[in-house]
Amino acid sequence: MGLFVNDYPDEAAIVRAALASSFVALLIGGVMGLIQALHRTGYLQVIENSTYYTVLTLHGVSLVILFTIFFLVGFYQWAITDSLNRPSEDIRLTKLWYGLMVLGTLMASIAILGGFTDITDMSADVLFTFYAPLEAHPLFYAGLAVFIIGTWLAGFDWFRSWWAWKKENPGERTPLRTFMVLTTMLMWYLATTGVAVAVIFFLLPWSLGLVDGVNALLTRTLFWFFGHPVVYFWLMPVYMMWYVILPKLSGGRLFSDPLARIVFVLFLVLSVPTGIHHQYLDPGIAEGFKYLAMTNTMFLLLPSLLTAFTVVASMEHGARQRGGTGRFGWLTALPWNKPAFTGMALAGLMFAAAGFSGMVNAGMNLNYVVHNTLWVPGHFHLTVGTAVALTFMAVTYWFLPQITGNEIFSERLGLYQVVLWFIGMVFMANAMHRAGLGGEPRRTADPFYDGFTFDTALGAISELHLQIALGGVLLTVSLLMFTAHIVLSWFDVANKPAPAPEILPPALSGPEHAPAVLGNLKLWTAIAIVLILLTYTLPIAAIVSGNGFFGPATVALGETLLSAVEPALEVIA
Ligand code: HAS
Ligand code: CU
């Protein structure tokens, strides 16, 4: 096998396009982040308080929807093609789904950018969670719908490759990377049903003025039905990188292939029936169902704890292959001079801390302390902002040569960049957690309402603000370094010799050690559906029976209509 870009030039072109889209979103979202960090800490306020929410929406949507998902589809296209060792069944379909994702992005972005100007009354200041009662221009919802349809077709494209491969290789175990792609996409199909219903049946008709109102709690619940599993949609490609690339970079092999498959199956089964853990404080959902969501969430820690074990064991195996010894001494034998390795290892380290703040969030009683405070952005800048973003950036140093045919510009520059991201995030995310405990709210342009000062609540809130601002600046510097580095490498400015193809070694314990049932995707999907029905049917029925599908407004309208026709009905009776 040669270099990916030479073996599969058409597929590599789509992978590059997806990555380029992802990096543009990263840059835009990152700059918005700097504006926010300096604004809400009071160091530099270049925007009005009211514009803060447009900036925040652009930040959230660019980073957690566009950066992450464009990177995912690019990486997964590579994973499928490379691990099945066959081109797309029909490259036109591959181009179509990428094109739809770009179209959807442009539609939603135009709506968001409208919020910055008075020329048009178009806006979408609805934050990345976009549930009612906040209302966006219809173009925003339509764009989202088109984008998601693009991702559905991408999944279909990958399943098609797998079906074709299976026909030619009857009885063979699905390669690990393909298995990971398929389980991720099955989870994604289940998760996106919630947001598709919310957008198509409620939010879009509402913003078009076809219905008078919506049931806000219903759209929130449908959002979180999707909003929790989406975090694993960002995480599962990261786990693929930690399972298949990190062990190789460490100098060894994956410890156990079956354990990796179990982890992905657990995500498929458990990701959706936990969404209500974002709604512990929402009235209108019975406590019992919140408790059920909490229990499922605690079970959902298992795949990540298994990952911590398997990935660290694989790293240790690699380090010992490289001559590392001692109980902890092996750590020094790891290739810390490689940006791809160091970035991923630091991302993993941060994720261990993120797991703890996640556990705090997930406890119903502890959640009351942290909900809607700056603690929560602290949590997700460790998870999606570091475990995911830093891994994606780090893996790019390994991956880019495979899809462009050009070596990266400078390993040392890459190393500084990933370490700087880590340091910036240590400052920012830690201070956000602590400020949240001090009671500082999230999603607020100016947390010092009416001169209220937190100094009475906690001695050092100004020190925490300094850390947040400092962290934000370091992260922006790191991000600019990353973007410049990608451009320099992409166009091979250093004129380096072509890279060698990377061959991923097989696991120490291979797929043949797993029971066949692990590969039964129909079974796992069916179990996931049963769990979803158990956790969501009654809460949604209660929400709808309380306020109707379209909220109190339409219930009231319905009652007026009814009272108007009632006399006539009585006459007929
Ligand atoms: Fe979360 C809120 C609970 C994981 C993202 N989360 C959020 C929000 C986001 C988010 C964006 O229960 C805010 C949404 C909003 O805007 O309101 N989260 C959890 C739990 C986990 C968790 C239990 N979250 C994530 C991941 C995310 C993410 C992953 C993105 C990618 N989260 C919550 C809850 C809320 C919440 C509540 C609602 C809060 C509220 O009130 O609003 C778990 O999945 C975490 C499990 C993780 C572990 C860590 C295992 C450690 C590993 C590291 C291995 C080390 C290595 C390196 C490889 C148990 C795998 C070794 C290095 C060497 C050098 C040796
Ligand atoms: Cu969640």
XYZ file of C-alpha atoms and ligand atoms in Angstrom:
639
model
C 0.000 0.000 0.000
C 1.298 3.429 -0.940
C 0.452 6.869 0.335
C -3.305 7.372 0.714
C -3.329 10.378 -1.610
C -1.703 8.331 -4.382
C -3.847 5.222 -3.912
C -7.160 7.092 -3.603
C -6.791 10.564 -5.142
C -10.562 11.222 -5.458
C -11.310 10.263 -1.872
C -8.272 12.201 -0.645
C -9.623 15.308 -2.391
C -12.874 15.063 -0.410
C -10.950 14.436 2.817
C -8.848 17.536 2.172
C -11.920 19.622 1.359
C -13.630 18.499 4.569
C -10.544 19.278 6.630
C -10.173 22.686 5.006
C -13.823 23.486 5.861
C -13.171 22.311 9.383
C -10.116 24.552 9.828
C -11.893 27.634 8.487
C -14.623 27.067 11.079
C -11.971 26.543 13.763
C -10.301 29.850 12.970
C -13.551 31.848 12.888
C -14.888 30.179 16.031
C -11.592 30.637 17.840
C -11.411 34.370 17.149
C -14.994 34.742 18.448
C -13.846 32.906 21.584
C -11.121 35.462 22.207
C -13.608 38.326 21.837
C -15.873 36.674 24.410
C -13.153 35.806 26.905
C -11.910 39.410 26.921
C -15.411 40.893 26.883
C -16.986 39.047 29.786
C -13.904 39.431 31.951
C -13.916 43.164 31.199
C -10.388 43.400 29.760
C -11.378 44.512 26.267
C -14.891 45.241 25.076
C -14.975 45.845 21.360
C -18.618 44.819 20.929
C -21.934 45.857 22.487
C -23.332 43.594 25.159
C -26.230 42.804 22.833
C -23.837 41.644 20.083
C -22.223 39.223 22.528
C -24.938 36.647 21.807
C -24.360 36.800 18.051
C -20.651 36.269 18.715
C -21.428 33.434 21.111
C -23.707 31.735 18.570
C -21.031 32.007 15.879
C -18.457 30.654 18.336
C -20.568 27.671 19.374
C -21.917 26.734 15.952
C -18.505 27.119 14.242
C -16.677 25.046 16.786
C -18.982 22.335 18.046
C -20.983 21.792 14.883
C -18.809 22.772 11.924
C -15.194 22.274 13.054
C -15.907 18.944 14.734
C -18.269 17.415 12.186
C -16.354 18.468 9.061
C -13.230 16.978 10.634
C -15.140 13.813 11.490
C -16.484 13.242 7.980
C -13.059 13.814 6.440
C -11.350 11.493 8.862
C -14.055 8.831 8.612
C -13.914 8.881 4.817
C -10.210 8.081 5.135
C -10.883 5.420 7.786
C -13.432 3.587 5.632
C -11.477 3.770 2.384
C -8.174 2.861 3.992
C -9.387 0.064 6.255
C -11.627 -1.624 3.651
C -8.996 -0.892 1.036
C -11.553 0.047 -1.596
C -12.642 3.323 -3.192
C -16.078 4.900 -2.736
C -18.780 2.881 -4.492
C -19.824 6.060 -6.283
C -17.697 9.143 -5.805
C -20.611 11.322 -6.966
C -22.488 10.424 -3.783
C -19.392 11.311 -1.749
C -19.245 14.695 -3.459
C -22.984 15.171 -2.989
C -22.948 14.760 0.788
C -19.967 17.016 1.180
C -21.666 19.593 -1.062
C -24.882 19.431 0.979
C -22.937 19.973 4.197
C -21.283 23.047 2.699
C -24.608 24.374 1.418
C -26.246 23.925 4.819
C -23.296 25.641 6.465
C -23.564 28.656 4.174
C -27.313 28.967 4.774
C -26.991 28.832 8.556
C -23.953 31.123 8.545
C -25.710 33.819 6.520
C -28.529 33.792 9.064
C -26.090 34.076 11.975
C -24.008 36.823 10.343
C -27.232 38.782 9.766
C -27.187 39.376 13.516
C -24.142 41.659 13.132
C -25.816 44.173 10.834
C -28.940 46.312 10.700
C -29.174 46.151 6.901
C -31.307 43.051 7.232
C -33.547 41.940 10.055
C -32.276 38.426 9.578
C -30.607 36.959 12.668
C -30.041 33.705 14.521
C -28.876 34.699 17.998
C -30.028 31.383 19.384
C -26.714 29.903 20.631
C -25.610 26.445 19.561
C -28.524 24.859 21.421
C -31.142 26.782 19.332
C -34.221 25.652 21.276
C -37.325 27.782 21.850
C -38.222 30.360 23.052
C -35.206 31.836 21.225
C -36.169 32.124 17.571
C -33.919 32.263 14.502
C -34.525 33.204 10.884
C -35.915 30.214 8.904
C -32.709 30.084 6.848
C -30.817 28.997 9.971
C -33.080 26.001 10.623
C -33.229 25.103 6.936
C -29.423 25.232 6.790
C -29.161 22.934 9.785
C -31.558 20.479 8.176
C -29.553 20.427 4.919
C -26.300 19.973 6.851
C -27.695 17.023 8.803
C -29.089 15.394 5.669
C -25.534 15.663 4.286
C -24.194 13.721 7.270
C -26.925 11.071 6.856
C -25.887 10.534 3.256
C -22.251 10.306 4.325
C -23.219 7.473 6.672
C -25.137 5.789 3.864
C -22.087 6.133 1.599
C -19.913 4.378 4.204
C -22.448 1.630 4.838
C -22.542 1.045 1.089
C -18.780 0.532 1.021
C -19.082 -1.920 3.883
C -21.932 -3.886 2.280
C -19.896 -4.212 -0.917
C -16.830 -5.278 1.041
C -18.859 -7.887 2.953
C -20.106 -9.440 -0.267
C -16.543 -9.909 -1.425
C -15.202 -11.037 1.960
C -17.882 -13.321 3.417
C -17.247 -14.474 6.969
C -14.451 -12.009 7.659
C -14.514 -9.732 10.704
C -15.150 -6.090 9.887
C -11.911 -4.096 10.236
C -11.760 -2.123 13.489
C -11.825 1.342 11.938
C -14.841 0.465 9.795
C -16.602 -0.988 12.824
C -16.010 2.282 14.669
C -17.369 4.348 11.781
C -20.503 2.210 11.501
C -21.319 2.239 15.232
C -20.773 6.005 15.331
C -23.145 6.534 12.423
C -25.830 4.238 13.847
C -25.666 6.244 17.059
C -25.870 9.428 14.962
C -28.988 8.242 13.087
C -30.753 7.567 16.381
C -29.622 10.848 17.940
C -30.485 13.109 15.026
C -34.107 11.930 14.870
C -34.731 14.201 17.893
C -33.294 17.325 16.353
C -34.787 16.560 12.940
C -38.287 16.393 14.444
C -37.666 19.587 16.437
C -36.409 21.509 13.405
C -38.734 20.211 10.701
C -42.014 19.954 12.602
C -41.697 22.769 15.127
C -38.919 25.330 14.817
C -38.993 25.838 11.052
C -42.811 26.163 10.751
C -42.764 28.480 13.765
C -40.108 30.789 12.368
C -41.928 30.789 9.010
C -45.042 31.935 10.848
C -47.028 28.827 9.887
C -47.823 28.087 13.534
C -48.299 30.618 16.346
C -46.134 29.019 18.941
C -44.154 26.015 20.025
C -43.986 23.979 23.174
C -40.666 25.259 24.522
C -40.113 22.304 26.832
C -40.767 19.913 23.962
C -38.149 21.570 21.730
C -35.677 21.614 24.632
C -36.255 17.934 25.272
C -35.925 17.041 21.611
C -32.753 19.110 21.453
C -31.165 17.296 24.398
C -32.289 13.959 22.974
C -29.709 14.907 20.322
C -27.554 17.300 22.370
C -26.093 14.713 24.676
C -25.261 12.020 22.082
C -23.737 14.687 19.827
C -20.909 14.991 22.376
C -20.010 11.369 21.674
C -20.243 12.083 17.961
C -17.318 14.433 18.585
C -15.604 11.990 20.923
C -15.868 8.730 18.967
C -13.496 9.824 16.166
C -11.105 10.926 18.924
C -11.318 7.478 20.468
C -10.603 5.984 17.071
C -7.435 8.108 16.926
C -6.428 7.098 20.460
C -7.078 3.425 19.698
C -5.500 3.083 16.286
C -2.941 5.895 15.908
C -1.688 6.698 19.416
C -0.424 3.120 20.113
C 1.530 3.191 16.867
C 3.013 6.601 17.656
C 3.961 5.258 21.104
C 5.969 2.562 19.374
C 3.660 -0.372 20.078
C 0.294 -1.904 19.293
C -3.259 -1.578 20.499
C -3.711 -3.695 23.615
C -7.111 -5.153 22.763
C -9.254 -4.890 19.658
C -12.352 -6.515 21.263
C -12.282 -4.017 24.166
C -12.255 -1.176 21.659
C -15.308 -2.662 19.947
C -17.137 -3.068 23.245
C -16.553 0.629 23.939
C -18.114 1.673 20.646
C -21.069 -0.675 21.150
C -21.640 0.820 24.617
C -21.732 4.308 23.091
C -24.249 3.137 20.513
C -26.486 1.621 23.193
C -26.232 4.280 25.902
C -25.600 7.678 24.302
C -29.185 8.730 23.648
C -31.135 7.584 26.726
C -29.179 10.010 28.929
C -30.079 13.383 27.386
C -32.338 14.378 30.283
C -29.213 14.925 32.438
C -29.133 18.367 30.796
C -32.622 19.026 32.125
C -32.385 18.227 35.826
C -33.595 21.768 36.515
C -36.379 21.803 33.931
C -39.827 21.733 35.457
C -42.296 19.444 33.696
C -40.187 16.282 33.668
C -40.857 13.830 36.483
C -37.996 13.299 38.946
C -38.090 9.543 38.309
C -37.115 10.019 34.680
C -34.341 12.388 35.651
C -33.115 9.690 37.999
C -33.211 7.140 35.172
C -31.152 9.468 32.959
C -28.649 9.839 35.784
C -28.338 6.066 36.153
C -27.772 5.617 32.426
C -25.195 8.404 32.498
C -23.247 6.670 35.244
C -23.233 3.472 33.144
C -22.002 5.580 30.272
C -18.814 6.352 32.208
C -17.839 2.755 31.591
C -16.733 3.056 27.949
C -14.492 5.995 28.852
C -13.016 4.231 31.859
C -12.345 1.174 29.655
C -10.705 3.511 27.155
C -8.468 5.053 29.792
C -7.295 1.535 30.643
C -6.828 0.230 27.101
C -5.169 3.327 25.693
C -2.752 3.813 28.579
C -1.917 0.075 28.500
C -1.154 0.383 24.781
C 1.037 3.421 25.420
C 2.906 1.527 28.102
C 3.388 -1.422 25.755
C 4.814 0.961 23.151
C 7.102 2.654 25.670
C 8.469 -0.723 26.827
C 9.105 -1.695 23.192
C 11.159 1.467 22.972
C 13.234 0.412 25.953
C 11.229 2.080 28.727
C 11.412 0.453 32.181
C 10.199 0.921 35.748
C 6.742 1.449 37.205
C 6.471 5.004 35.879
C 9.894 5.331 34.231
C 8.432 4.036 30.941
C 6.656 7.367 30.567
C 9.978 9.013 29.715
C 10.526 6.576 26.828
C 7.514 7.929 24.927
C 8.113 10.117 21.835
C 7.466 13.468 23.516
C 9.238 15.287 20.671
C 6.468 14.358 18.223
C 3.611 16.885 18.149
C 1.064 14.262 17.092
C 1.927 12.076 20.074
C 2.315 14.837 22.658
C -0.846 16.620 21.565
C -2.916 13.453 21.844
C -1.388 12.429 25.178
C -2.018 15.871 26.683
C -5.556 15.801 25.300
C -6.075 12.445 27.020
C -4.706 13.782 30.266
C -7.116 16.716 30.145
C -9.953 14.349 29.384
C -9.310 12.525 32.626
C -10.009 15.824 34.452
C -12.983 16.460 32.188
C -14.409 13.090 33.164
C -14.460 14.198 36.789
C -16.298 17.426 36.084
C -18.691 15.382 33.946
C -19.410 13.105 36.886
C -20.169 16.154 39.031
C -22.554 17.447 36.346
C -24.236 14.090 36.116
C -25.122 13.792 39.806
C -28.636 15.202 40.195
C -27.858 16.845 43.520
C -24.454 18.263 42.552
C -25.828 19.512 39.257
C -27.993 22.021 41.155
C -24.778 23.725 42.300
C -23.147 24.014 38.882
C -25.978 24.198 36.346
C -25.931 27.347 34.200
C -22.742 28.588 35.852
C -19.352 29.058 34.218
C -18.458 25.598 35.554
C -20.279 24.034 32.588
C -18.247 25.899 29.906
C -15.213 24.891 31.997
C -16.302 21.262 31.610
C -16.828 21.432 27.891
C -13.644 23.318 27.123
C -11.856 20.323 28.604
C -13.966 17.809 26.687
C -14.765 19.153 23.260
C -12.333 22.091 23.546
C -9.338 19.951 24.460
C -9.896 16.186 24.340
C -11.472 16.647 20.902
C -9.963 19.859 19.498
C -6.401 19.170 20.642
C -6.545 15.570 19.414
C -7.847 16.738 16.027
C -5.066 19.314 15.758
C -2.419 16.848 16.902
C -3.567 14.073 14.600
C -3.430 16.535 11.701
C 0.359 16.547 12.043
C 0.284 12.807 11.364
C -2.620 12.779 8.948
C -1.995 15.741 6.651
C 1.034 14.160 4.895
C -1.112 11.104 4.082
C -3.767 13.160 2.311
C -1.672 15.914 0.725
C 1.551 14.039 -0.009
C 3.499 16.817 1.732
C 5.470 16.466 4.955
C 4.533 18.877 7.751
C 6.443 22.120 7.915
C 8.155 21.815 11.294
C 7.764 19.255 14.093
C 9.104 21.727 16.633
C 6.572 24.420 15.727
C 3.846 21.768 16.037
C 5.137 20.751 19.434
C 5.057 24.322 20.757
C 1.563 24.710 19.378
C 0.030 21.696 21.129
C 1.785 22.449 24.418
C 0.585 26.053 24.277
C -2.997 24.872 23.784
C -2.662 22.668 26.838
C -1.252 25.495 28.984
C -3.870 27.984 27.764
C -6.612 25.539 28.634
C -5.168 24.798 32.073
C -5.596 28.467 32.902
C -8.918 29.045 31.236
C -10.852 25.882 32.031
C -9.673 25.582 35.607
C -10.600 29.199 36.310
C -13.985 28.710 34.629
C -14.763 25.759 36.894
C -13.811 27.738 39.984
C -15.658 30.876 38.890
C -18.732 28.706 38.347
C -18.504 27.457 41.905
C -18.358 31.119 42.933
C -21.717 31.576 41.238
C -20.663 33.259 38.005
C -23.334 32.562 35.357
C -22.582 31.257 31.850
C -23.883 32.742 28.580
C -23.802 36.269 29.979
C -22.092 39.239 28.350
C -21.662 41.054 31.611
C -21.679 38.877 34.719
C -21.480 41.930 36.977
C -25.183 42.734 36.784
C -25.847 46.260 37.931
C -22.526 46.582 39.661
C -22.920 43.321 41.566
C -19.470 42.149 42.448
C -18.472 38.592 43.118
C -15.621 39.667 45.360
C -18.021 39.381 48.267
C -18.877 35.846 47.215
C -15.370 34.633 46.590
C -12.105 36.369 47.367
C -10.441 36.060 44.033
C -12.918 36.297 41.179
C -10.761 38.975 39.578
C -7.815 36.594 39.693
C -9.974 33.971 37.945
C -10.969 36.492 35.290
C -7.303 37.238 34.699
C -6.675 33.515 34.227
C -9.599 33.197 31.823
C -8.387 36.131 29.746
C -4.786 34.918 29.807
C -5.851 31.395 28.836
C -8.010 32.779 26.018
C -5.074 34.758 24.628
C -2.716 31.746 24.789
C -5.296 29.586 23.041
C -5.663 32.145 20.273
C -1.892 32.304 19.776
C -1.814 28.500 19.618
C -4.662 28.510 17.123
C -2.964 31.052 14.873
C 0.208 28.966 15.005
C -1.811 25.920 14.006
C -3.503 27.643 11.086
C -0.246 29.121 9.787
C 1.418 25.735 10.145
C -1.281 23.980 8.160
C -1.017 26.502 5.336
C 2.793 26.184 5.280
C 2.607 22.379 5.232
C -0.282 22.145 2.776
C 1.643 24.158 0.187
C 4.923 22.474 1.117
C 6.715 25.769 1.644
C 9.740 23.990 3.161
C 9.947 21.801 0.045
C 10.526 18.604 2.026
C 10.864 15.096 0.564
C 7.586 13.175 0.245
C 6.449 11.336 3.381
C 6.388 7.542 3.691
C 3.031 5.731 3.932
C 1.946 4.967 7.508
C 0.985 1.342 8.158
C -1.125 0.792 11.267
C -0.089 -2.354 13.182
C -2.694 -4.955 14.248
C -3.810 -5.199 17.886
C -2.054 -7.468 20.398
C -5.367 -9.201 21.010
C -7.131 -9.278 17.647
C -10.804 -9.302 16.596
C -10.852 -13.113 16.558
C -10.786 -12.983 20.370
C -14.183 -11.277 20.468
C -17.456 -13.242 20.498
C -19.269 -12.987 17.157
C -22.257 -11.312 18.815
C -20.177 -8.162 19.272
C -20.395 -7.619 15.524
C -24.209 -7.901 15.492
C -25.042 -4.264 14.813
C -28.761 -4.966 14.372
C -28.975 -6.374 17.888
C -27.182 -3.428 19.505
C -29.243 -0.912 17.587
C -32.442 -2.686 18.643
C -31.378 -2.572 22.302
C -30.579 1.123 21.929
C -34.062 1.763 20.524
C -35.727 -0.103 23.398
C -33.777 1.943 25.947
C -34.710 5.172 24.176
C -38.381 4.222 24.201
C -38.199 3.394 27.907
C -36.539 6.660 28.866
C -38.331 9.084 26.555
C -41.880 7.894 25.750
C -43.522 8.854 29.018
C -41.682 12.151 29.595
C -42.533 13.307 26.060
C -46.126 12.156 26.408
C -46.389 14.154 29.628
C -44.857 17.262 28.056
C -47.242 17.108 25.119
C -50.323 16.343 27.173
C -49.523 19.308 29.411
C -49.102 21.969 26.762
C -49.890 20.445 23.381
C -47.518 20.007 20.488
C -47.383 23.709 19.777
C -47.382 25.081 23.288
C -49.830 27.106 25.332
C -50.346 29.576 22.477
C -51.953 26.986 20.245
C -53.770 25.337 23.110
C -55.341 28.737 23.743
C -56.125 29.106 20.045
C -57.652 25.655 19.988
C -59.808 26.497 22.998
C -61.027 29.724 21.384
C -61.955 27.841 18.241
C -63.663 25.174 20.275
C -65.680 27.694 22.278
C -66.706 29.360 19.037
C -68.085 26.143 17.563
C -69.424 24.759 20.835
C -72.859 26.415 20.617
C -73.227 25.030 17.111
C -72.187 21.585 18.322
C -74.772 21.769 21.094
C -77.481 22.683 18.619
C -76.544 19.722 16.437
C -76.520 17.453 19.471
Fe -20.486 16.668 29.260
C -22.634 19.330 29.792
C -21.962 14.958 31.816
C -18.495 13.928 28.597
C -19.547 18.087 26.284
N -20.970 18.393 28.253
C -21.856 19.372 28.655
C -21.893 20.422 27.665
C -21.039 20.046 26.660
C -20.472 18.772 27.047
C -20.758 20.805 25.367
O -24.580 15.098 33.380
C -22.706 21.709 27.785
C -23.952 21.709 26.971
C -24.652 23.014 27.162
O -24.347 23.949 26.414
O -25.459 23.139 28.093
N -20.241 14.816 30.100
C -20.907 14.330 31.166
C -20.397 13.011 31.510
C -19.409 12.739 30.592
C -19.338 13.862 29.712
C -20.850 12.140 32.622
N -19.260 16.117 27.759
C -18.549 14.944 27.670
C -17.827 14.899 26.422
C -18.135 16.076 25.760
C -19.026 16.828 26.625
C -16.974 13.751 25.976
C -17.685 16.574 24.446
C -16.858 15.992 23.650
N -21.978 17.083 30.573
C -22.472 16.215 31.487
C -23.664 16.808 32.124
C -23.851 18.058 31.552
C -22.785 18.201 30.587
C -24.515 16.222 33.164
C -24.965 19.076 31.870
C -24.459 20.122 32.770
C -25.489 21.190 33.011
O -26.002 21.285 34.130
O -25.818 21.948 32.081
C -18.602 11.448 30.513
O -18.729 10.888 29.217
C -17.157 11.640 30.850
C -16.431 10.318 30.954
C -14.932 10.491 30.963
C -14.075 9.839 31.752
C -12.595 10.098 31.616
C -11.800 8.871 31.176
C -10.402 9.259 30.878
C -9.746 9.018 29.716
C -8.364 9.569 29.547
C -7.311 8.535 29.261
C -5.944 9.143 29.257
C -5.091 9.160 28.190
C -3.808 9.926 28.260
C -5.381 8.474 26.912
C -14.529 8.880 32.767
C -10.351 8.239 28.600
C -2.826 9.308 29.149
C -1.630 10.162 29.132
C -0.477 9.808 29.700
C 0.630 10.749 29.654
C -0.291 8.500 30.362
Cu -24.635 15.355 28.298
